[in-house]
mmCIF file of C-alpha atoms and ligand atoms in Angstrom:
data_model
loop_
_atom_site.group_PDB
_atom_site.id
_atom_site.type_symbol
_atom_site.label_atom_id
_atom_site.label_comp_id
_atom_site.label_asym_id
_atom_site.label_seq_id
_atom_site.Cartn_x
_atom_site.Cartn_y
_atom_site.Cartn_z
ATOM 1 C CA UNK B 1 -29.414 -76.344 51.761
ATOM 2 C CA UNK B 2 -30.205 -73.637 49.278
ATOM 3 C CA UNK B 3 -30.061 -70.173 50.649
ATOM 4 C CA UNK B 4 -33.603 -69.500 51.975
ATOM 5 C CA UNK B 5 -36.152 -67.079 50.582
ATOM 6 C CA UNK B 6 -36.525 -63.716 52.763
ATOM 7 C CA UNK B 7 -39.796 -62.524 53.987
ATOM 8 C CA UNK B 8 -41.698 -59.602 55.520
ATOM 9 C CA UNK B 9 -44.694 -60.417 56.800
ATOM 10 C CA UNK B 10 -47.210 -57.154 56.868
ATOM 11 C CA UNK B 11 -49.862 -57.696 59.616
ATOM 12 C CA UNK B 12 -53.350 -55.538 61.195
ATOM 13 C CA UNK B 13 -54.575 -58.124 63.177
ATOM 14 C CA UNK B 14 -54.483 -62.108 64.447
ATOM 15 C CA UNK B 15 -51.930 -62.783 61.721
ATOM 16 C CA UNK B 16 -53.471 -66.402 61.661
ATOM 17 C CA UNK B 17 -51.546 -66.449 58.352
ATOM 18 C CA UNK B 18 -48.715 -65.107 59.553
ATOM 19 C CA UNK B 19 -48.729 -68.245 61.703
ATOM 20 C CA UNK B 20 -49.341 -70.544 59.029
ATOM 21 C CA UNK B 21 -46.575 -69.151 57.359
ATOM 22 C CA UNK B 22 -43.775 -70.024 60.722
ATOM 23 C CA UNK B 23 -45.493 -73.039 61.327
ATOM 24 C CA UNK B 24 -44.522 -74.678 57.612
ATOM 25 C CA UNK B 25 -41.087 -72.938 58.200
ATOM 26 C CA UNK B 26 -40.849 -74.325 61.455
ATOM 27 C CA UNK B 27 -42.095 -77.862 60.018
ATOM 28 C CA UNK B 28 -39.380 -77.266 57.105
ATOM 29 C CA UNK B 29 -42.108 -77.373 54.587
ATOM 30 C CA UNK B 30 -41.041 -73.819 53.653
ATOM 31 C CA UNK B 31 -36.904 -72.885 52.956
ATOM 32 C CA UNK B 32 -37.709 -69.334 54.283
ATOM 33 C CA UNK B 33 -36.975 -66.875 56.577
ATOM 34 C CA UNK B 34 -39.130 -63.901 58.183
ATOM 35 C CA UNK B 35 -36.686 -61.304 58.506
ATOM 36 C CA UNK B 36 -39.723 -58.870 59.796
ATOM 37 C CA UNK B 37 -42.723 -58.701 61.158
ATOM 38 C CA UNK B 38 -44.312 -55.160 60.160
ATOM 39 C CA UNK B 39 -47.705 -54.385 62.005
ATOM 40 C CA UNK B 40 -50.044 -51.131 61.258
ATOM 41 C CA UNK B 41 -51.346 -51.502 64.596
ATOM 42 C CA UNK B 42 -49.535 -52.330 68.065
ATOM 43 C CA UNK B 43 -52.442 -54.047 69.617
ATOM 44 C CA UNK B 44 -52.269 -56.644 66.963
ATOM 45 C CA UNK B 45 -52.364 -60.201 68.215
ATOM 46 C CA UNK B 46 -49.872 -60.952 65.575
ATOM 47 C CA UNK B 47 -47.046 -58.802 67.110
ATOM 48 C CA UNK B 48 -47.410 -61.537 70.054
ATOM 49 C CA UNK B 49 -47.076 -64.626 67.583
ATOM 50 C CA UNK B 50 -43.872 -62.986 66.135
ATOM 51 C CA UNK B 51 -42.325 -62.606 69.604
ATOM 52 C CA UNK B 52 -43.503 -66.257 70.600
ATOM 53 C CA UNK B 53 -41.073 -67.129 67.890
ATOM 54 C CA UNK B 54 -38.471 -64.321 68.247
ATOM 55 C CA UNK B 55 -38.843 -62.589 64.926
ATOM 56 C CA UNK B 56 -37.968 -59.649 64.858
ATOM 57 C CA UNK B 57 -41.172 -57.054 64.666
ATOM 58 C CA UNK B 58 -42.088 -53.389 63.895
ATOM 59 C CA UNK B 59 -44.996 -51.466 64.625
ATOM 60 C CA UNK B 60 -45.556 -48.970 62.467
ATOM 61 C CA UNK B 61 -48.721 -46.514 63.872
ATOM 62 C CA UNK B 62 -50.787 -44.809 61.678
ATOM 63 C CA UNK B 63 -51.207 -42.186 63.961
ATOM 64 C CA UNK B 64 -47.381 -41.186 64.191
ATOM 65 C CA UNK B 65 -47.958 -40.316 60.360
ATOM 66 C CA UNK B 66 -49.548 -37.219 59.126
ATOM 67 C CA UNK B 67 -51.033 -38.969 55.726
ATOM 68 C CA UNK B 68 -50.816 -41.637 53.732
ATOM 69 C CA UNK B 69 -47.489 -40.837 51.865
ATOM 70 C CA UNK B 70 -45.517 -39.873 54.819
ATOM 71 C CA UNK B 71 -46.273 -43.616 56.363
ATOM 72 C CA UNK B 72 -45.599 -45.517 53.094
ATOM 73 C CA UNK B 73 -42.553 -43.858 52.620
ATOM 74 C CA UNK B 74 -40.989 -44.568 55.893
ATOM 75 C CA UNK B 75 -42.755 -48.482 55.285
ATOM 76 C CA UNK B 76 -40.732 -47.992 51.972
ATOM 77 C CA UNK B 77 -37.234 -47.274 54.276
ATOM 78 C CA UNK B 78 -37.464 -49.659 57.093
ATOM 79 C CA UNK B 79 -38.378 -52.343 54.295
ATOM 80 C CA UNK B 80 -35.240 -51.235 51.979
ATOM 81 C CA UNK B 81 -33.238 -51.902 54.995
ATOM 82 C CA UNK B 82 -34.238 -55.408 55.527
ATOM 83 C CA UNK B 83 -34.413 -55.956 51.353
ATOM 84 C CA UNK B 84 -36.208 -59.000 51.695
ATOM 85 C CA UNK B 85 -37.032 -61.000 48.564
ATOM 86 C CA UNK B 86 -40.896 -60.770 49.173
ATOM 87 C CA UNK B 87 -43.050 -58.512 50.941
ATOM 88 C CA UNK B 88 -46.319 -60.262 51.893
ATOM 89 C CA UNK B 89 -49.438 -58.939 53.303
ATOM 90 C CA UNK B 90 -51.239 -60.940 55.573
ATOM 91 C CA UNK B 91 -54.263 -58.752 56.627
ATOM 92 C CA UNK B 92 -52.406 -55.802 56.715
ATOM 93 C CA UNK B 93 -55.372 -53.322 56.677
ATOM 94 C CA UNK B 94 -53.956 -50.429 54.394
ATOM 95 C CA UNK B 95 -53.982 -49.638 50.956
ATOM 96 C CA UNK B 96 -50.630 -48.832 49.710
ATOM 97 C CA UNK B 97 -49.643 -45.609 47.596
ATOM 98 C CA UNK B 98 -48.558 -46.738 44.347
ATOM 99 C CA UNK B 99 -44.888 -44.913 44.723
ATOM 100 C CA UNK B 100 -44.577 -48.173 47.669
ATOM 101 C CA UNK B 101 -45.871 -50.671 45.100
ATOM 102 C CA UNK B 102 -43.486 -49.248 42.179
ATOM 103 C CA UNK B 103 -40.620 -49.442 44.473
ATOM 104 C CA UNK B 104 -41.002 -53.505 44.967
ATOM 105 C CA UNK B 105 -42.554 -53.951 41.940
ATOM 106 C CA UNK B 106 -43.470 -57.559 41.318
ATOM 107 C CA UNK B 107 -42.098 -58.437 44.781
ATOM 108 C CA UNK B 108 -45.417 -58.056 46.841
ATOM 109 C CA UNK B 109 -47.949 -60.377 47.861
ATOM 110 C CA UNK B 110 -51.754 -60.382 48.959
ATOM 111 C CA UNK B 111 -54.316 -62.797 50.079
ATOM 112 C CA UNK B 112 -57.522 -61.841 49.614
ATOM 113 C CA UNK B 113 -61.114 -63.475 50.856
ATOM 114 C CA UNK B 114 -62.989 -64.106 47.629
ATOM 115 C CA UNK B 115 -62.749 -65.016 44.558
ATOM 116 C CA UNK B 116 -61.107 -62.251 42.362
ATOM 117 C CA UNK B 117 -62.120 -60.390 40.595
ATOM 118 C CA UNK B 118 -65.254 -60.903 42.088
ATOM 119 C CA UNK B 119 -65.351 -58.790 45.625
ATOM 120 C CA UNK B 120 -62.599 -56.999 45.528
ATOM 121 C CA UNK B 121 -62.397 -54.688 48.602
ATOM 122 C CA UNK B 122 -63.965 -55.318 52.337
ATOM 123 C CA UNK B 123 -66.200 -56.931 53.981
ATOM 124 C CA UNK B 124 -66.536 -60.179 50.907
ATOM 125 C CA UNK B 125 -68.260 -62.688 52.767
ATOM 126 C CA UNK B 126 -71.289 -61.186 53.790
ATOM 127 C CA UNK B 127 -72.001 -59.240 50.585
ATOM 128 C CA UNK B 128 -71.204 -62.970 49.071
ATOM 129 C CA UNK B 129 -74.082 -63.793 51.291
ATOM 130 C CA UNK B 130 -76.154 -60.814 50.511
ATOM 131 C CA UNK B 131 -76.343 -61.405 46.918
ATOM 132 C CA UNK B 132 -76.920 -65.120 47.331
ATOM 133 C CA UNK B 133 -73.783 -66.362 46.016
ATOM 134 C CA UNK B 134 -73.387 -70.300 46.298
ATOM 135 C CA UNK B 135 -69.608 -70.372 46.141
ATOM 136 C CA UNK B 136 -67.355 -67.866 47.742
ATOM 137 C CA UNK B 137 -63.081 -68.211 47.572
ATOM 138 C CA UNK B 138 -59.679 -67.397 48.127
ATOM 139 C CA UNK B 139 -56.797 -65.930 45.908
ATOM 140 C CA UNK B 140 -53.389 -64.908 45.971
ATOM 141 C CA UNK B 141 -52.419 -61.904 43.888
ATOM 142 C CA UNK B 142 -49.152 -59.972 43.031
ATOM 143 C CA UNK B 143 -49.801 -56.568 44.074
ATOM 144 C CA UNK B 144 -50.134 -53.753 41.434
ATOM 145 C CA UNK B 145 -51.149 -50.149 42.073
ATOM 146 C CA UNK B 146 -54.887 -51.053 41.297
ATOM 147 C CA UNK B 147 -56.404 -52.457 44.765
ATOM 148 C CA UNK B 148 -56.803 -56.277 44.987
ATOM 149 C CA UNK B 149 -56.593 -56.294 41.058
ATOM 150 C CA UNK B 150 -53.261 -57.807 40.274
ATOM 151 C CA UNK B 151 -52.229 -61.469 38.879
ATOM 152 C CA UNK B 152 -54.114 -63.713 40.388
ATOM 153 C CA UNK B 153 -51.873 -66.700 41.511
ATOM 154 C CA UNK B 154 -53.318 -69.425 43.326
ATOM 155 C CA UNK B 155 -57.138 -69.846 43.780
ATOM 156 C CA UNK B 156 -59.669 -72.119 45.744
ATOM 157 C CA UNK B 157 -63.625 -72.169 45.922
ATOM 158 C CA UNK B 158 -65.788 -73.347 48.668
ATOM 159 C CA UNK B 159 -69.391 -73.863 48.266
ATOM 160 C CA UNK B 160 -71.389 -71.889 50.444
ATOM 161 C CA UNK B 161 -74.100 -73.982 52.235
ATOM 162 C CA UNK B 162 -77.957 -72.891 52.910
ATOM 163 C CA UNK B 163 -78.010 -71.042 56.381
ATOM 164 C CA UNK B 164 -74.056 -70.224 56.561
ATOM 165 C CA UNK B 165 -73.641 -67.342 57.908
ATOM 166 C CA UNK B 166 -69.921 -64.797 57.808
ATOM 167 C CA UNK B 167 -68.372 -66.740 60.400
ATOM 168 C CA UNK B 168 -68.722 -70.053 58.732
ATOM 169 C CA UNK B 169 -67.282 -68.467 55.466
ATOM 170 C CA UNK B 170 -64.919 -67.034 57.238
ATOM 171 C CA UNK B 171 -63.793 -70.293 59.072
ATOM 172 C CA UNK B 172 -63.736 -72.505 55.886
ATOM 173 C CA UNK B 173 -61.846 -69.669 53.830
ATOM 174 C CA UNK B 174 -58.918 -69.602 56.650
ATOM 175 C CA UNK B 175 -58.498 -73.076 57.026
ATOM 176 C CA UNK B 176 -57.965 -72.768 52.656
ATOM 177 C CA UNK B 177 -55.626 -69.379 53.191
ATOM 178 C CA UNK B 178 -53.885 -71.168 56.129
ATOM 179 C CA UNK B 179 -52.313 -74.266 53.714
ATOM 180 C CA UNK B 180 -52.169 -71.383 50.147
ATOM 181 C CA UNK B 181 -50.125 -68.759 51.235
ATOM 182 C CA UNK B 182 -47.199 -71.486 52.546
ATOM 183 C CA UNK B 183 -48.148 -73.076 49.566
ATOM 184 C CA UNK B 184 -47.447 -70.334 47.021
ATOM 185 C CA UNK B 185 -44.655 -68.950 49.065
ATOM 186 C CA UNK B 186 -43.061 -72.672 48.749
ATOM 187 C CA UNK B 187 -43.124 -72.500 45.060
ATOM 188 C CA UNK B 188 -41.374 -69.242 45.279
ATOM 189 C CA UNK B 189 -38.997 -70.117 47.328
ATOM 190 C CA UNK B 190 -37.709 -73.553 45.218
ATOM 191 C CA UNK B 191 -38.534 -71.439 41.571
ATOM 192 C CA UNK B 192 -41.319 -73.726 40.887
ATOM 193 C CA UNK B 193 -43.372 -70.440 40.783
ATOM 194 C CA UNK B 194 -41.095 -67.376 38.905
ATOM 195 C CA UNK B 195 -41.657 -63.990 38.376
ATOM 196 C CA UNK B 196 -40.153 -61.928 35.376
ATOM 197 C CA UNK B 197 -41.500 -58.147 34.355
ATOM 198 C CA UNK B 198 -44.880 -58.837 35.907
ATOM 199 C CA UNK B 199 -45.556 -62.137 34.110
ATOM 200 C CA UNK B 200 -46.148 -64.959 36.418
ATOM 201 C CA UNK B 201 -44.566 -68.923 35.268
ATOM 202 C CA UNK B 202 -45.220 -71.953 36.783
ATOM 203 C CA UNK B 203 -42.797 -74.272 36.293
ATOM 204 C CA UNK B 204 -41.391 -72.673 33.327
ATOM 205 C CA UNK B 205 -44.662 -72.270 31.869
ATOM 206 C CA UNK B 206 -46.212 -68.620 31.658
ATOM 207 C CA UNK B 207 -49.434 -68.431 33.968
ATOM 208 C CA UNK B 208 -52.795 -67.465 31.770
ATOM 209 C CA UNK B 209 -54.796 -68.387 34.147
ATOM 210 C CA UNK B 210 -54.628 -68.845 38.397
ATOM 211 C CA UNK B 211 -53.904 -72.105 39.610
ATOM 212 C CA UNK B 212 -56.591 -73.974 41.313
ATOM 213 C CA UNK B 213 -56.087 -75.264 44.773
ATOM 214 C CA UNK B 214 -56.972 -78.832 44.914
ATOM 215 C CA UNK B 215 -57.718 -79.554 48.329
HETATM 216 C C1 GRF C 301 -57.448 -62.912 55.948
HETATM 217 O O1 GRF C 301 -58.745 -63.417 55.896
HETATM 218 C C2 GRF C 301 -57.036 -62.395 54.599
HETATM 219 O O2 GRF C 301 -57.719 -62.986 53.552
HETATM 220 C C3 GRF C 301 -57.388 -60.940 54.662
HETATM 221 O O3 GRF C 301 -57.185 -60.573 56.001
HETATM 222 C C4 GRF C 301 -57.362 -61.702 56.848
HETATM 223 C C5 GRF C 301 -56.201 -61.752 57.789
HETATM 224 O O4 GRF C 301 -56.365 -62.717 58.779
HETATM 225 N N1 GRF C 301 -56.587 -60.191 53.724
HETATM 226 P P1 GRF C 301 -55.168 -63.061 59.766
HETATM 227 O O5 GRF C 301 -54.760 -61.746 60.432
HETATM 228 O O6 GRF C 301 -54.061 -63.667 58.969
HETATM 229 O O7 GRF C 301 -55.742 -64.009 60.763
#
């Protein structure tokens, strides 16, 4: 077997991906490993998942931090340690300073709730709704220092139906984010899907535009 692909997994909350992401290594779908769990807060349901399945986890308390530097910088430390080969955030509710981004440049992942560039930010599906949209998304994005504004990867649209309301978006865009990010971390992990100076190439060929997710 090839040597597998090293992951830290940055959580906030349920870290339903985070689960999506063991279960397709677990199902050997995915050649990785998650060599740590990092959550922002220690109530997170996530931090329970990771134990379920003995990975190793960190919490990492915005309140033992004075600002925003001082906690991406010991982030920035505890993730040198480990030196895994990606860094992927999976609702992991802080922006980062751009000094954390330079130092894994092109090695950091996001999933974000709409389709980008389009709602960039918080809070996409019900200002989706507000504005009447009839289609509403997912993407995964390499992370630069401008928020949720990177690369876009991997992409999928849902239609949004009369009468849906947040929690329906938000149930038909997990059940899409739950099959991507194991999806995109797959490619990574047998070089389908390479990364060189920022560009993105899938399977050899440079990426101009995201991939859609047929589904
Ligand atoms: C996901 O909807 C993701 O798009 C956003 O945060 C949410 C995290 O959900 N960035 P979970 O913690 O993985 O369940």
């Amino acid at each position: 077997m090839t040597r597998r692909t090293t992951l830290a997994i940055l959580i906030s909350g349920n870290g339903s991906n985070l689960q999506a992401i063991i279960d397709a290594i677990e199902a050997g779908h995915l050649n990785a490993e998650i060599t740590a769990v990092v959550s922002s807060d220690p109530e997170a349901y996530g931090l329970i998942r990771a134990t379920r399945h003995h990975l190793p986890s960190q919490v990492m308390d915005a309140r033992d931090y004075t600002n925003r530097s001082e906690y991406d910088e010991a982030l920035q430390h505890y993730l040198e340690r480990i030196n895994p080969d990606y860094i992927v955030l999976a609702g992991f509710m802080r922006i980062l300073t751009s000094e954390f981004i330079d130092a894994f440049e092109h090695r950091i992942l996001n999933i974000h709730p709409s389709l980008l560039p389009a709602y960039k930010g918080l809070n996409t599906y019900q200002r989706a709704l507000d504005n009447g949209e009839t289609q509403h998304g997912v993407s995964i994005h390499l992370v630069t220092a401008e928020l949720d504004a990177g690369p876009i990867i991997l992409q999928a649209s849902y239609d949004i139906e009369t009468g849906e309301n947040v929690e329906d978006l938000q149930q038909k865009g997990h059940r899409l984010e739950h099959r991507m990010y194991p999806q995109v971390l797959s490619w990574l992990s047998d070089n389908s899907l390479t990364i060189n100076q920022g560009q993105i190439y899938y399977e050899k060929a440079l990426l101009e535009q995201p991939i859609r997710f047929d589904y």
